Amino acid sequence: MKLRLKVSIVNARGEGFMGIGLVWLLRRVKRFKSIHRAAADMELSYVKALKILNRLEKNLGRKVVIRTRGGAKHGGAEITPFAERYIEEYDRFLSALNAHAEKSFSRRRLLSRR
């Protein structure tokens, strides 16, 4: 048996605006250089992906994605250096939290097999 934690970051009103799904979306935007392709890969609508990213930017007060308009060159998107650091910090935090939780719960034999 293994312990899994779900972490969401909430704003002052208690509304969640960042969790692992958003991190997955940002990673895909980075890989595909496209919000549309990132959304499709996650089976999200483009509009839903935009809403998620806009909500994050509003809550952080910072840009996380630089968008380029379409047209002849088809536009694209890239995550900002701030978003890159934010993802790294989120990953470190989640890793430390999971390690602590595993250690704490295994000490209490809650996860051990009998």
Short mmCIF file of C-alpha atoms in Angstrom, two decimals:
data_model
loop_
_atom_site.label_atom_id
_atom_site.label_comp_id
_atom_site.label_asym_id
_atom_site.label_seq_id
_atom_site.Cartn_x
_atom_site.Cartn_y
_atom_site.Cartn_z
CA MET A 1 0.00 0.00 0.00
CA LYS A 2 1.22 3.49 -0.80
CA LEU A 3 0.10 6.90 0.41
CA ARG A 4 -0.87 9.52 -2.18
CA LEU A 5 -1.58 13.13 -1.35
CA LYS A 6 -3.57 15.61 -3.40
CA VAL A 7 -2.49 19.22 -2.99
CA SER A 8 -4.34 22.28 -4.21
CA ILE A 9 -3.33 25.88 -3.76
CA VAL A 10 -6.24 28.15 -2.86
CA ASN A 11 -6.69 31.91 -2.90
CA ALA A 12 -7.87 34.09 0.01
CA ARG A 13 -11.50 33.19 -0.80
CA GLY A 14 -10.72 29.47 -0.52
CA GLU A 15 -11.04 28.88 -4.27
CA GLY A 16 -8.60 26.35 -5.68
CA PHE A 17 -6.53 27.64 -8.56
CA MET A 18 -3.58 25.30 -8.81
CA GLY A 19 -3.13 21.58 -8.50
CA ILE A 20 -1.36 18.80 -10.32
CA GLY A 21 -3.66 19.10 -13.36
CA LEU A 22 -2.51 22.65 -13.96
CA VAL A 23 1.12 21.56 -13.64
CA TRP A 24 0.46 18.89 -16.28
CA LEU A 25 -1.09 21.53 -18.54
CA LEU A 26 1.89 23.89 -18.16
CA ARG A 27 4.32 21.04 -18.90
CA ARG A 28 2.43 20.20 -22.07
CA VAL A 29 2.35 23.85 -23.16
CA LYS A 30 6.12 23.85 -22.71
CA ARG A 31 6.53 20.63 -24.69
CA PHE A 32 4.11 21.39 -27.54
CA LYS A 33 4.57 25.20 -27.57
CA SER A 34 0.81 25.36 -28.02
CA ILE A 35 -2.12 25.71 -25.63
CA HIS A 36 -4.38 24.05 -28.20
CA ARG A 37 -2.16 20.96 -28.55
CA ALA A 38 -1.57 20.81 -24.79
CA ALA A 39 -5.33 20.88 -24.16
CA ALA A 40 -6.02 18.25 -26.82
CA ASP A 41 -3.35 15.97 -25.32
CA MET A 42 -5.15 16.21 -21.96
CA GLU A 43 -8.59 15.81 -23.58
CA LEU A 44 -9.56 19.33 -22.46
CA SER A 45 -11.26 21.89 -24.63
CA TYR A 46 -9.10 24.81 -25.70
CA VAL A 47 -11.53 27.19 -23.95
CA LYS A 48 -11.27 25.21 -20.68
CA ALA A 49 -7.46 25.28 -20.86
CA LEU A 50 -7.54 29.05 -21.43
CA LYS A 51 -9.84 29.52 -18.43
CA ILE A 52 -7.52 27.46 -16.22
CA LEU A 53 -4.44 29.43 -17.32
CA ASN A 54 -6.22 32.79 -17.01
CA ARG A 55 -7.42 31.91 -13.49
CA LEU A 56 -3.86 31.00 -12.48
CA GLU A 57 -2.45 34.25 -13.89
CA LYS A 58 -5.17 36.27 -12.16
CA ASN A 59 -4.49 34.62 -8.79
CA LEU A 60 -0.71 34.87 -9.05
CA GLY A 61 -0.74 38.36 -10.53
CA ARG A 62 1.89 37.20 -13.04
CA LYS A 63 1.96 35.85 -16.58
CA VAL A 64 2.65 32.13 -16.84
CA VAL A 65 2.20 31.74 -20.59
CA ILE A 66 3.31 34.00 -23.42
CA ARG A 67 0.85 33.63 -26.28
CA THR A 68 1.54 34.51 -29.90
CA ARG A 69 -1.36 35.10 -32.23
CA GLY A 70 -2.07 32.74 -35.09
CA GLY A 71 -2.15 33.65 -38.73
CA ALA A 72 0.26 32.55 -41.44
CA LYS A 73 2.78 31.28 -38.87
CA HIS A 74 0.05 29.63 -36.71
CA GLY A 75 1.04 31.34 -33.45
CA GLY A 76 2.04 29.41 -30.38
CA ALA A 77 2.70 29.62 -26.66
CA GLU A 78 5.58 29.31 -24.23
CA ILE A 79 5.66 29.19 -20.47
CA THR A 80 7.43 32.08 -18.75
CA PRO A 81 10.58 31.71 -16.63
CA PHE A 82 8.33 32.49 -13.64
CA ALA A 83 6.07 29.53 -14.54
CA GLU A 84 9.12 27.31 -14.90
CA ARG A 85 10.31 28.24 -11.39
CA TYR A 86 6.79 27.87 -10.01
CA ILE A 87 6.52 24.32 -11.38
CA GLU A 88 9.94 23.42 -9.96
CA GLU A 89 8.99 24.80 -6.54
CA TYR A 90 5.63 22.99 -6.62
CA ASP A 91 7.44 19.73 -7.50
CA ARG A 92 9.96 20.18 -4.67
CA PHE A 93 7.20 20.96 -2.19
CA LEU A 94 5.10 17.98 -3.27
CA SER A 95 8.12 15.67 -3.13
CA ALA A 96 9.04 16.78 0.38
CA LEU A 97 5.43 16.53 1.51
CA ASN A 98 5.03 13.02 0.10
CA ALA A 99 8.32 11.87 1.65
CA HIS A 100 7.30 13.23 5.05
CA ALA A 101 3.82 11.70 4.82
CA GLU A 102 5.20 8.28 3.79
CA LYS A 103 7.71 8.33 6.63
CA SER A 104 5.17 9.53 9.18
CA PHE A 105 2.48 7.04 8.21
CA SER A 106 4.83 4.07 7.84
CA ARG A 107 6.14 4.75 11.36
CA ARG A 108 2.61 4.27 12.57
CA ARG A 109 2.34 1.04 10.55
CA LEU A 110 -0.67 2.39 8.71
CA LEU A 111 0.82 1.48 5.36
CA SER A 112 2.55 -1.76 6.28
CA ARG A 113 1.08 -5.07 5.23
CA ARG A 114 0.16 -7.57 7.88
#
